PDB file of C-alpha atoms in Angstrom:
ATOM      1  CA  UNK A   1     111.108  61.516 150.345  1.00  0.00           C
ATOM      2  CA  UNK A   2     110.851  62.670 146.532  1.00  0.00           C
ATOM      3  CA  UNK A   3     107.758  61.712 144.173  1.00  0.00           C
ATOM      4  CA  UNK A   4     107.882  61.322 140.710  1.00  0.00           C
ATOM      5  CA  UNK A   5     104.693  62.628 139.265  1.00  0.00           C
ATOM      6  CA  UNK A   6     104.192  61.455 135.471  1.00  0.00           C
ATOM      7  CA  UNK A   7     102.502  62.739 132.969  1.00  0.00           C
ATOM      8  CA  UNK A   8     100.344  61.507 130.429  1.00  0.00           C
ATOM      9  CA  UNK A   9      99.538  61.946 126.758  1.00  0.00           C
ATOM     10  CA  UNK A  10      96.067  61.071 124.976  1.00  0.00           C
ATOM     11  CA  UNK A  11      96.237  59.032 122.191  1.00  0.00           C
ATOM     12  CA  UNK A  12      92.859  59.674 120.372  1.00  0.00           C
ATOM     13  CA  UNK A  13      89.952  61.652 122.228  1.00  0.00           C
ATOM     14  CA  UNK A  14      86.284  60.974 121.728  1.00  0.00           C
ATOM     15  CA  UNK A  15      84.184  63.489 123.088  1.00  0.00           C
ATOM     16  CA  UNK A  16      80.220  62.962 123.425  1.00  0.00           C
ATOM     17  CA  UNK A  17      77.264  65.364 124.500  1.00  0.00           C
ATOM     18  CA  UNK A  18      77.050  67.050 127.943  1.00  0.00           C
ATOM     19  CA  UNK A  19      75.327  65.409 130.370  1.00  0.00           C
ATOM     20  CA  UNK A  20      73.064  66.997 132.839  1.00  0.00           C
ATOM     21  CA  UNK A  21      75.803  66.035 135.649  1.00  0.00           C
ATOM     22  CA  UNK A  22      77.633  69.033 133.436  1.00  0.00           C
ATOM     23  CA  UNK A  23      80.345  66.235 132.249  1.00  0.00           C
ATOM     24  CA  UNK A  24      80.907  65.145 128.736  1.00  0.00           C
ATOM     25  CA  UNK A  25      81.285  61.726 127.859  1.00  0.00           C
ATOM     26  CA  UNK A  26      84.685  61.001 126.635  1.00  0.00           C
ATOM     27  CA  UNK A  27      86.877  57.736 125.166  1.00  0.00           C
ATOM     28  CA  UNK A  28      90.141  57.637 124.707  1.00  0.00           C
ATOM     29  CA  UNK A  29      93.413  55.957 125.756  1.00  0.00           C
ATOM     30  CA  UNK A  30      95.539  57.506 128.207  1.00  0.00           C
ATOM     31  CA  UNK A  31      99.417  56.358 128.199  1.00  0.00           C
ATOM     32  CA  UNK A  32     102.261  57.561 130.598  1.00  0.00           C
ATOM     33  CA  UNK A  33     105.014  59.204 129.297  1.00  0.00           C
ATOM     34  CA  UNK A  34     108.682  59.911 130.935  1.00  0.00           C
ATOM     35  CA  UNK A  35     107.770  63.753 131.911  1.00  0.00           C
ATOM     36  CA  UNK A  36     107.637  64.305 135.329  1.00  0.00           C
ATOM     37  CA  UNK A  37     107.000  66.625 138.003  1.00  0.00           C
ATOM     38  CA  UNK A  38     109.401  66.555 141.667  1.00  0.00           C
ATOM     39  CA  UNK A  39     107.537  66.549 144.759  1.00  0.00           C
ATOM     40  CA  UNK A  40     109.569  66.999 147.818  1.00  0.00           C
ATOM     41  CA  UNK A  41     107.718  65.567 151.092  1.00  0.00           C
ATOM     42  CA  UNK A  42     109.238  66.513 154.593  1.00  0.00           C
ATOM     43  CA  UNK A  43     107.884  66.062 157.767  1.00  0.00           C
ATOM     44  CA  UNK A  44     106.512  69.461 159.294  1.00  0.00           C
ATOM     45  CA  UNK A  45     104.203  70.571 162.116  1.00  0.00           C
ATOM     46  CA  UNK A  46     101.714  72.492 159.512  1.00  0.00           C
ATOM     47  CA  UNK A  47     100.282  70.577 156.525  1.00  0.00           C
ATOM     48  CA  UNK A  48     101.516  72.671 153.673  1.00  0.00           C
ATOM     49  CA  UNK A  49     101.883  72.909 149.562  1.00  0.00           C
ATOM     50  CA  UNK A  50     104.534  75.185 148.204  1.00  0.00           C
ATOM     51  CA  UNK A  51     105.826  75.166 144.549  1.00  0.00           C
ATOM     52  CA  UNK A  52     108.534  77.545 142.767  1.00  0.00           C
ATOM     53  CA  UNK A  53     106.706  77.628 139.458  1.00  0.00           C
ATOM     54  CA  UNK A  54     104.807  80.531 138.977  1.00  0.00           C
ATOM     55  CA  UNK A  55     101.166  80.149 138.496  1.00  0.00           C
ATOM     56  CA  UNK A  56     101.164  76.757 140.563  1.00  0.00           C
ATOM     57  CA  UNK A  57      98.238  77.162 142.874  1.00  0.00           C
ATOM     58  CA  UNK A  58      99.595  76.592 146.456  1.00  0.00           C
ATOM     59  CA  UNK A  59      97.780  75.494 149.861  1.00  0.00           C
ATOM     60  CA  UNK A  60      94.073  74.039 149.605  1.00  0.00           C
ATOM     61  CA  UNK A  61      93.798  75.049 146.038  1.00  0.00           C
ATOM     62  CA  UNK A  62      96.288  72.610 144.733  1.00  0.00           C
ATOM     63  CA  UNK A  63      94.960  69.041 143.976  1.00  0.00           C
ATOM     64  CA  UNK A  64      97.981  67.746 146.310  1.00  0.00           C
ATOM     65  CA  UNK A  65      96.073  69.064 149.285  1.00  0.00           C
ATOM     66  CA  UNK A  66      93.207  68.146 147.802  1.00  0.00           C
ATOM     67  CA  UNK A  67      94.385  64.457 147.532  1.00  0.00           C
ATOM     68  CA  UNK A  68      95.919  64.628 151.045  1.00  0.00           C
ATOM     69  CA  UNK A  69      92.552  65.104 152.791  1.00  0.00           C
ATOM     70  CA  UNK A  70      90.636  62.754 150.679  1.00  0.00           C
ATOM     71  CA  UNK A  71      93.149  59.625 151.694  1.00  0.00           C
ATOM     72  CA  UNK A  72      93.160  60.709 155.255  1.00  0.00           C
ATOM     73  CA  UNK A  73      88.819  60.857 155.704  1.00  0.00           C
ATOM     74  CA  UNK A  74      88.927  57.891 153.421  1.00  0.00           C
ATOM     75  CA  UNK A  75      91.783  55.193 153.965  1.00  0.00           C
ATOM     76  CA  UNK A  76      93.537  56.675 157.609  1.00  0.00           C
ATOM     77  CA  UNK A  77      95.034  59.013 159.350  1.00  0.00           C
ATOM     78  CA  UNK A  78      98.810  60.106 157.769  1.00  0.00           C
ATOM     79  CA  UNK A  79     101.843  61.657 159.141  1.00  0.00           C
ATOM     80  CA  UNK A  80     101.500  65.341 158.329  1.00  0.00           C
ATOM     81  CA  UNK A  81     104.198  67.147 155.742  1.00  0.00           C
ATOM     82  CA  UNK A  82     105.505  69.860 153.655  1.00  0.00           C
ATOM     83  CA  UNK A  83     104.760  69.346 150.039  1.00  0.00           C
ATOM     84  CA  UNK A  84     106.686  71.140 147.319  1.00  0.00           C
ATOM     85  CA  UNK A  85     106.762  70.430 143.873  1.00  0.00           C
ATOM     86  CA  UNK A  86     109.211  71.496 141.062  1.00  0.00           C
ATOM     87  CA  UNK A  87     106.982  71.142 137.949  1.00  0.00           C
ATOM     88  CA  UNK A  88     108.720  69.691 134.682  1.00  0.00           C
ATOM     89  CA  UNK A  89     104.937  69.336 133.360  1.00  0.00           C
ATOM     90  CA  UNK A  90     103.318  72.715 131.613  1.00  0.00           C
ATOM     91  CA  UNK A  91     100.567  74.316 132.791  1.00  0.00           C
ATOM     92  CA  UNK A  92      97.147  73.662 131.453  1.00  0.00           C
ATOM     93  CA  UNK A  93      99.211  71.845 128.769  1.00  0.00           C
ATOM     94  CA  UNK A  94      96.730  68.385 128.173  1.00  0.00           C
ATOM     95  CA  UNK A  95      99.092  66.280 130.089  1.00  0.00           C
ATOM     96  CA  UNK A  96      97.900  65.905 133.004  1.00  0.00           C
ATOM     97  CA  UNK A  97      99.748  67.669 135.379  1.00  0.00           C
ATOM     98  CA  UNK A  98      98.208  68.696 138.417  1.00  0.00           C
ATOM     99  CA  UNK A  99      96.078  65.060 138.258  1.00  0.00           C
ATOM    100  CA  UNK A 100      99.851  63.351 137.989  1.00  0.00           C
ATOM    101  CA  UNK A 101     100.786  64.859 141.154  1.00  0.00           C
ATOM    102  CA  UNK A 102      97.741  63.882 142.894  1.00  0.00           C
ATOM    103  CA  UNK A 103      98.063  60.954 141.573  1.00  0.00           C
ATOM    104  CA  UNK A 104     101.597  60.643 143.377  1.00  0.00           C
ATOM    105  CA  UNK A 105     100.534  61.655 146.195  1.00  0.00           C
ATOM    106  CA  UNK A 106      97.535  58.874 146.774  1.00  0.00           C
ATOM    107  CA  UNK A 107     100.006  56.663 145.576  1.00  0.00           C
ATOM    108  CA  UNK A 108     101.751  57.719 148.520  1.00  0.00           C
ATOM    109  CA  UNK A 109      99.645  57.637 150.830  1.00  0.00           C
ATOM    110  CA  UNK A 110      98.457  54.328 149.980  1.00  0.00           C
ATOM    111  CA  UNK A 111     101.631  52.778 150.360  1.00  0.00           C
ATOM    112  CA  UNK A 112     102.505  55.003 153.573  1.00  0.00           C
ATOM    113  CA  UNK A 113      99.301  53.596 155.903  1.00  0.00           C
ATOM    114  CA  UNK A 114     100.719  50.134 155.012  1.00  0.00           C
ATOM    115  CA  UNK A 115      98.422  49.219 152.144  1.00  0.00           C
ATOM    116  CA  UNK A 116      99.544  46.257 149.492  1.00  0.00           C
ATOM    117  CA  UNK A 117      99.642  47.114 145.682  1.00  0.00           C
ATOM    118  CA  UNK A 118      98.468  47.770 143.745  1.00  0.00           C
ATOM    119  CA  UNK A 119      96.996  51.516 145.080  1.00  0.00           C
ATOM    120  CA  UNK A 120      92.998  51.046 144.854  1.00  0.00           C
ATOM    121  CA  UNK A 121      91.598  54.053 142.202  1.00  0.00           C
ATOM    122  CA  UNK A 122      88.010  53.756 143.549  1.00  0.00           C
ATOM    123  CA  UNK A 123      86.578  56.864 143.998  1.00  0.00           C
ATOM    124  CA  UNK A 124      89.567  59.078 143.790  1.00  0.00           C
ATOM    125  CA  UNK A 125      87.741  60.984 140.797  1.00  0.00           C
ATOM    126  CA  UNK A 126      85.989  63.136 143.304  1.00  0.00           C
ATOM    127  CA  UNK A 127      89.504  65.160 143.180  1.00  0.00           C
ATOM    128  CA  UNK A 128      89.573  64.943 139.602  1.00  0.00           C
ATOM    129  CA  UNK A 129      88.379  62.506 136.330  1.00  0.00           C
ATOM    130  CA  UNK A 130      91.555  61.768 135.327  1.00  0.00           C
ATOM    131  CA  UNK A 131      93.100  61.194 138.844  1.00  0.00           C
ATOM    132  CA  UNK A 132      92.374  57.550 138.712  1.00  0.00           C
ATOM    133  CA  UNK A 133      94.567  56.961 136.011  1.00  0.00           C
ATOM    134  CA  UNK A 134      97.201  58.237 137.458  1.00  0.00           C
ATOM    135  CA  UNK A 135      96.868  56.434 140.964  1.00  0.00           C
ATOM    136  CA  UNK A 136      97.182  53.624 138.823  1.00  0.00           C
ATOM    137  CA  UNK A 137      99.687  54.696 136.317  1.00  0.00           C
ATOM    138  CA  UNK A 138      99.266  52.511 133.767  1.00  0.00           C
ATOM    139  CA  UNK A 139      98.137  52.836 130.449  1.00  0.00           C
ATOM    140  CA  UNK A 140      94.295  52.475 130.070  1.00  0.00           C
ATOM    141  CA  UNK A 141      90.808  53.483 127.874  1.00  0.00           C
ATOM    142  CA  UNK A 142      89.373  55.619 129.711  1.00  0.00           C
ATOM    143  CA  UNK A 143      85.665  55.849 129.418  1.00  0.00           C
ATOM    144  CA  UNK A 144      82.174  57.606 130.352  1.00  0.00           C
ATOM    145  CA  UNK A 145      83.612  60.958 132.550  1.00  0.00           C
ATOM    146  CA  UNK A 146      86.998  59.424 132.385  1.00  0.00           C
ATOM    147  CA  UNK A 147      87.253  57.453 135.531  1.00  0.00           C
ATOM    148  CA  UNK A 148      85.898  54.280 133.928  1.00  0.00           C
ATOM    149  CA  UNK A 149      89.548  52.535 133.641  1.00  0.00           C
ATOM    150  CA  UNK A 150      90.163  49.572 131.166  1.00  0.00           C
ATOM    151  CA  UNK A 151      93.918  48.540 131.196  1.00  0.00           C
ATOM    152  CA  UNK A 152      95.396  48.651 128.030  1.00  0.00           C
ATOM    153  CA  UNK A 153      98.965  46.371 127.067  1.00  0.00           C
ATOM    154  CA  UNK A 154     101.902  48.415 127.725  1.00  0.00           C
ATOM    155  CA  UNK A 155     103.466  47.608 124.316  1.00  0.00           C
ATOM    156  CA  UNK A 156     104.501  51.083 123.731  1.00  0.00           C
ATOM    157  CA  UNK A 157     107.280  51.284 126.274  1.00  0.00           C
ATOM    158  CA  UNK A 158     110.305  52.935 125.189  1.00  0.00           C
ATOM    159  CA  UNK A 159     108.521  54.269 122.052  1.00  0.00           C
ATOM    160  CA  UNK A 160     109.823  58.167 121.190  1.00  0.00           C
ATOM    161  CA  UNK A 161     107.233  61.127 120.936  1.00  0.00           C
ATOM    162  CA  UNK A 162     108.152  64.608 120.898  1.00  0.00           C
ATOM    163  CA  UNK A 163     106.087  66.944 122.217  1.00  0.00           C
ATOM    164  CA  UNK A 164     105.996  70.948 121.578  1.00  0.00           C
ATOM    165  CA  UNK A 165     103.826  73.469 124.206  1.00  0.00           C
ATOM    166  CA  UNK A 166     103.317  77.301 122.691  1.00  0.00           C
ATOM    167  CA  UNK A 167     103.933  78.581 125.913  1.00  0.00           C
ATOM    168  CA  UNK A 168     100.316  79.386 127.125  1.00  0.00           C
ATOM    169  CA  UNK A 169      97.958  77.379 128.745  1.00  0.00           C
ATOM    170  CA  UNK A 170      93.941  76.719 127.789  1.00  0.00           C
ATOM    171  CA  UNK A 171      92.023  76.146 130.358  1.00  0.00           C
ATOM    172  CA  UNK A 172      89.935  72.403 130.429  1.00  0.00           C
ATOM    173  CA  UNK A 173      86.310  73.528 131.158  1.00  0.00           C
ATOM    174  CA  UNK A 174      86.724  76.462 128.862  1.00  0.00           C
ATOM    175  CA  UNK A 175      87.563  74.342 125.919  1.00  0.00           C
ATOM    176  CA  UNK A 176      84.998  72.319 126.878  1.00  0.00           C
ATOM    177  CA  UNK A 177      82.103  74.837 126.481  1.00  0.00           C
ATOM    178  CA  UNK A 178      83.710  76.017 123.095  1.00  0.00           C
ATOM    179  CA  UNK A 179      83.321  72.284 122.167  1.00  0.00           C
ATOM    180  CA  UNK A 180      79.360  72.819 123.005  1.00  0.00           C
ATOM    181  CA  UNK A 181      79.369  75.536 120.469  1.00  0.00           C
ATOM    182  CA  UNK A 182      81.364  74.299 117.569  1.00  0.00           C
ATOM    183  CA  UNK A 183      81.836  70.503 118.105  1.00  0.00           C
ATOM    184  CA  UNK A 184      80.188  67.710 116.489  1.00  0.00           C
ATOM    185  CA  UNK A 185      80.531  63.777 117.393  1.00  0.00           C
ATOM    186  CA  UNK A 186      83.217  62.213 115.224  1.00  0.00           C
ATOM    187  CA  UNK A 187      83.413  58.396 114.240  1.00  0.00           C
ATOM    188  CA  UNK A 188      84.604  57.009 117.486  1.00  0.00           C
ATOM    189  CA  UNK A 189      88.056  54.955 116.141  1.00  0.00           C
ATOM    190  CA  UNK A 190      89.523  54.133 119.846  1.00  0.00           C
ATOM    191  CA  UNK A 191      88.888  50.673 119.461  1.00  0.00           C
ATOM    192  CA  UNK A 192      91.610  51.036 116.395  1.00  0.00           C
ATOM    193  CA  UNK A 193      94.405  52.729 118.429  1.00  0.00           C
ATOM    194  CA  UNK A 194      93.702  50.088 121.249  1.00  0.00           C
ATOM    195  CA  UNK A 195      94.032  47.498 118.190  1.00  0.00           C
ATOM    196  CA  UNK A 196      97.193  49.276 116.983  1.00  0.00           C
ATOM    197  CA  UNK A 197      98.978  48.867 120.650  1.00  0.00           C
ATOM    198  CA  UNK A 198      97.680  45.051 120.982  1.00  0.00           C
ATOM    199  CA  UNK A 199     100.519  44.925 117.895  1.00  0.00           C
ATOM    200  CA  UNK A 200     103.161  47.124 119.408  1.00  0.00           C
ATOM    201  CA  UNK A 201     102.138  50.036 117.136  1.00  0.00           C
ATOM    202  CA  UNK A 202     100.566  53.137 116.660  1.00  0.00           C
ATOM    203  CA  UNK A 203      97.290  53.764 114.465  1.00  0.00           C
ATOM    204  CA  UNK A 204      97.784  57.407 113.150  1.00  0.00           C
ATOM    205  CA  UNK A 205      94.140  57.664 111.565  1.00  0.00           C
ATOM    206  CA  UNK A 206      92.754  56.380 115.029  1.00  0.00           C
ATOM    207  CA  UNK A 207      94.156  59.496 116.587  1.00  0.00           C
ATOM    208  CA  UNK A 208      91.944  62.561 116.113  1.00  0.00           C
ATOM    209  CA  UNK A 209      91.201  64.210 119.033  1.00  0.00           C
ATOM    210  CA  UNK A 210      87.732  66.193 119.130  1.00  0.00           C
ATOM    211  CA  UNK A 211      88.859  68.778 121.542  1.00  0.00           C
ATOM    212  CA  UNK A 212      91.370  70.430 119.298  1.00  0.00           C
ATOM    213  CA  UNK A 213      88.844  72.395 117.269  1.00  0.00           C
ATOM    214  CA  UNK A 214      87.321  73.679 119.980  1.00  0.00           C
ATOM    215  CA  UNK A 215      90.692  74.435 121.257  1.00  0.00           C
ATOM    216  CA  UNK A 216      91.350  76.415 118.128  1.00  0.00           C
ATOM    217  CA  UNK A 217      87.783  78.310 119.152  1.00  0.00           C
ATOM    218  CA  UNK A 218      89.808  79.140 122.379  1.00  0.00           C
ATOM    219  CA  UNK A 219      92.679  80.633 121.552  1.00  0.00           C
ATOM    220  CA  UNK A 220      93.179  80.563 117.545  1.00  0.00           C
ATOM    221  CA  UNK A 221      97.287  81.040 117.811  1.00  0.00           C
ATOM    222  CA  UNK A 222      96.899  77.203 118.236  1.00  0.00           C
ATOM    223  CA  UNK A 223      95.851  76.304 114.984  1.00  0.00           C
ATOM    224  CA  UNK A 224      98.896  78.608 113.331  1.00  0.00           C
ATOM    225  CA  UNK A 225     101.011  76.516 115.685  1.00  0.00           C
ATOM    226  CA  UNK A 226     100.182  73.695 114.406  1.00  0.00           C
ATOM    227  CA  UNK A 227     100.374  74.642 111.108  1.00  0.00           C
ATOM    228  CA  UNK A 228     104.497  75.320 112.011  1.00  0.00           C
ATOM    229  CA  UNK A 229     105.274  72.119 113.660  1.00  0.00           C
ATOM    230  CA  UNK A 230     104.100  70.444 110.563  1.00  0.00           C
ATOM    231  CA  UNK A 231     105.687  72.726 108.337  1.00  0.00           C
ATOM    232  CA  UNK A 232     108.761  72.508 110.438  1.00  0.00           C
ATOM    233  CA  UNK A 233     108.772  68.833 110.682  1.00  0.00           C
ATOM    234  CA  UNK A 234     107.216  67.691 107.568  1.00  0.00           C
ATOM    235  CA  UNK A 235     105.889  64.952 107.168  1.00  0.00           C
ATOM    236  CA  UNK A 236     105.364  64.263 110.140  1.00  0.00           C
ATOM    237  CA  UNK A 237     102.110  64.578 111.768  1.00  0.00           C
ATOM    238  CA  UNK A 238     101.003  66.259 115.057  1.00  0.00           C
ATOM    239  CA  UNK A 239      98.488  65.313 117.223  1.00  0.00           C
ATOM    240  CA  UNK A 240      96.505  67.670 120.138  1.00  0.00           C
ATOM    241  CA  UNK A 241      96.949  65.848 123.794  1.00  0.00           C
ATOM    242  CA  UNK A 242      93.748  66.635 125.969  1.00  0.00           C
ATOM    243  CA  UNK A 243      92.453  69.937 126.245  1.00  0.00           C
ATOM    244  CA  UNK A 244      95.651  71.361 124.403  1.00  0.00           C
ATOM    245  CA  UNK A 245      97.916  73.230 124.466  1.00  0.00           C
ATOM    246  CA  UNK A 246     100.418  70.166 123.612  1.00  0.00           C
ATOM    247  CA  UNK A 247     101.155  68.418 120.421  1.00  0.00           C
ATOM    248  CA  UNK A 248     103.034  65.418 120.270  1.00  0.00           C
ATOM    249  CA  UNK A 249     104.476  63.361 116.798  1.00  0.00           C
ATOM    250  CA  UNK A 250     106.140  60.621 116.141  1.00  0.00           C
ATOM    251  CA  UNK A 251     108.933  59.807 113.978  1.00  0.00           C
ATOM    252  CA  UNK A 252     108.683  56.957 111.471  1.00  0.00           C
ATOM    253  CA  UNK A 253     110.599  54.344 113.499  1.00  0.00           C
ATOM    254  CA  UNK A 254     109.337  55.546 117.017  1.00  0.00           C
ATOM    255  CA  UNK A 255     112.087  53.183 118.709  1.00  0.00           C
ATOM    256  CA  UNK A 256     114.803  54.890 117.426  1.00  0.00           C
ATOM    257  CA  UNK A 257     115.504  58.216 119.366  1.00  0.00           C
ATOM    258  CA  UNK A 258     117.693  59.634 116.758  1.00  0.00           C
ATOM    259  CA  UNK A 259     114.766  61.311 115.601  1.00  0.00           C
ATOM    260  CA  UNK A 260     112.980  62.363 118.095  1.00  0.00           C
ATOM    261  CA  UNK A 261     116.196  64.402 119.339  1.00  0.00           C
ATOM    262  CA  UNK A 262     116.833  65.762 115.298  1.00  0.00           C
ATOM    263  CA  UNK A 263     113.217  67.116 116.095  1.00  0.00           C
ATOM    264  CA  UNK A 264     113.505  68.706 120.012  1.00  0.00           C
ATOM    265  CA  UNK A 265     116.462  70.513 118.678  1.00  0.00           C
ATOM    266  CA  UNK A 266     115.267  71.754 115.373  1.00  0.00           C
ATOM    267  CA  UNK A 267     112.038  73.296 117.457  1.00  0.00           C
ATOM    268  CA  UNK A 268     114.344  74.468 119.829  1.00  0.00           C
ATOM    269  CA  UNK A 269     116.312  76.163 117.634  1.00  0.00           C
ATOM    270  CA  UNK A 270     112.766  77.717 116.171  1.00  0.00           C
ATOM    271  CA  UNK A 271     111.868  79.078 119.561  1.00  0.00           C
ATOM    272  CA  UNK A 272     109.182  77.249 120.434  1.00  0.00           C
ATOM    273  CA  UNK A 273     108.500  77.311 123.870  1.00  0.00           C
ATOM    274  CA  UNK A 274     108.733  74.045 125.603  1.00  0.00           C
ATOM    275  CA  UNK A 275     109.789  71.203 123.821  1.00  0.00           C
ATOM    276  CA  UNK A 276     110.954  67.384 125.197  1.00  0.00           C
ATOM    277  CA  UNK A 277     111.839  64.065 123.308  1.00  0.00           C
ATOM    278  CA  UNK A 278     110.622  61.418 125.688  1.00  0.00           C
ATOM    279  CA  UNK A 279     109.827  58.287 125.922  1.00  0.00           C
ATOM    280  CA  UNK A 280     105.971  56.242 126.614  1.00  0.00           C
ATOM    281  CA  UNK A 281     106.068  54.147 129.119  1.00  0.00           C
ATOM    282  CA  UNK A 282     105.930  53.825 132.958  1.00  0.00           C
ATOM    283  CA  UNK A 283     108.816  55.081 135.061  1.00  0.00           C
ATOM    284  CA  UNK A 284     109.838  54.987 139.069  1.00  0.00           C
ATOM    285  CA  UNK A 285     107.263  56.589 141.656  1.00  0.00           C
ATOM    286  CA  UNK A 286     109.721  57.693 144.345  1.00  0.00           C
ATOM    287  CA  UNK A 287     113.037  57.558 145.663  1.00  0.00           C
TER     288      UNK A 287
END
């Protein structure tokens, strides 16, 4: 059986004050986008995790496994497997990718011990904050640690983003702890971008996202690449998913992919790392 694995991008990011549970408070809206990681499952005598991306952590310290056990001691016992995944997703990139596949595989599992739809998301944040969004899959504000799920219309489907990784990743928890040095609370505008998508559009000025100075704290190569996608792509602006180290932007008519295709090529063709025109919007779990 192959999983589909989607990833997501952030449009807007609160971020409040640590809390003594050593979690920030955070708002946002989370939407799915066509990027996707392959996850192979065979049957097999030995419950394993393999991937052929290099830096992919494999066996117990992948949040596949992790997911695996928590639906067996939770919902039932499951049919043991080989799990490989070929990831599409960058690494420590802001989109979610090691939640997605988690994600997939509860959804999975879910479905496998016979359950009806849609997959239930409670308590599947003990494997990660963000893993409850992507059991569900659809797009959502996603409050307090990020598990608090609101569902938010899907009226973004088939809209065009581009998105452009450096090449490295930055690590979530350390960006975090530069955002206890040098962040500040911002005017919290997610009730705008959630306003925006109730009309089938995007509110630019609702999408700040608080992480990305911090991020620049991190690793300040970040900031310069910024500065060249919006030099490169002017006037377009770009906009930090998560943690970093992704940008996406939009063209002015996000429904027409002409643009969005002008742009992967033209960053291409300035050697940026990883680049993808793709589409918001929820795609197929598994085949």
């Amino acid at each position: 059986m192959i999983l589909w694995a989607q990833a997501k991008i952030n449009l807007g990011l609160w971020v409040g004050p640590r809390q003594p549970t050593g979690y920030h408070l955070v708002d946002t809206v989370m939407y799915p986008i066509e990027v996707k990681d392959r996850i192979v499952l065979e049957p097999s005598h030995t419950l394993r995790c393999d991937s052929d991306t290099p830096g992919v952590p494999v066996g117990e310290q992948n949040l596949m496994m992790r997911a695996y056990h928590w639906a067996r001691e939770h919902w039932g016992p499951l049919p043991t497997v080989r799990m490989a995944v070929q990831k599409q997703i960058p690494l420590g990139a802001g989109l979610g990718g090691g939640s997605a596949d988690a994600g997939a595989v509860l959804r999975w599992a879910w479905h496998e011990l016979g359950f009806g739809p849609p997959p239930a998301v409670e308590g599947t944040e003990a494997i990660g904050m963000d893993v409850p969004f992507f059991v569900s899959g659809r797009p959502a504000r996603a409050r307090h640690y990020g598990e608090l799920l609101t569902p938010v219309a899907d009226r973004l489907q088939g809209f065009w983003v581009v998105l452009a990784n450096p090449g490295w990743p930055l690590a979530t928890h350390v960006v975090y702890r530069a955002w206890d040095e040098v962040g500040r609370e911002s005017d919290n505008r997610i009730s705008e971008v959630i306003e925006g998508i109730e009309r089938g559009e995007l509110a630019v000025d609702g999408l700040q996202n608080d992480l990305e100075k911090a991020a620049f704290r991190v690793d300040p190569r970040l900031q310069a690449f910024r500065q060249a996608l919006e030099r490169w792509l002017f006037p377009v602006p770009c906009f930090l998913s998560g943690s970093g180290a992704t940008y996406y932007m939009l063209g002015s008519d996000p429904a027409d992919p002409e643009w969005a295709y002008w742009a992967q090529d033209r960053l291409r063709d300035r050697g940026v790392a990883w680049v993808m025109a793709a589409r918001l919007g929820m795609g197929k779990d598994e085949e």
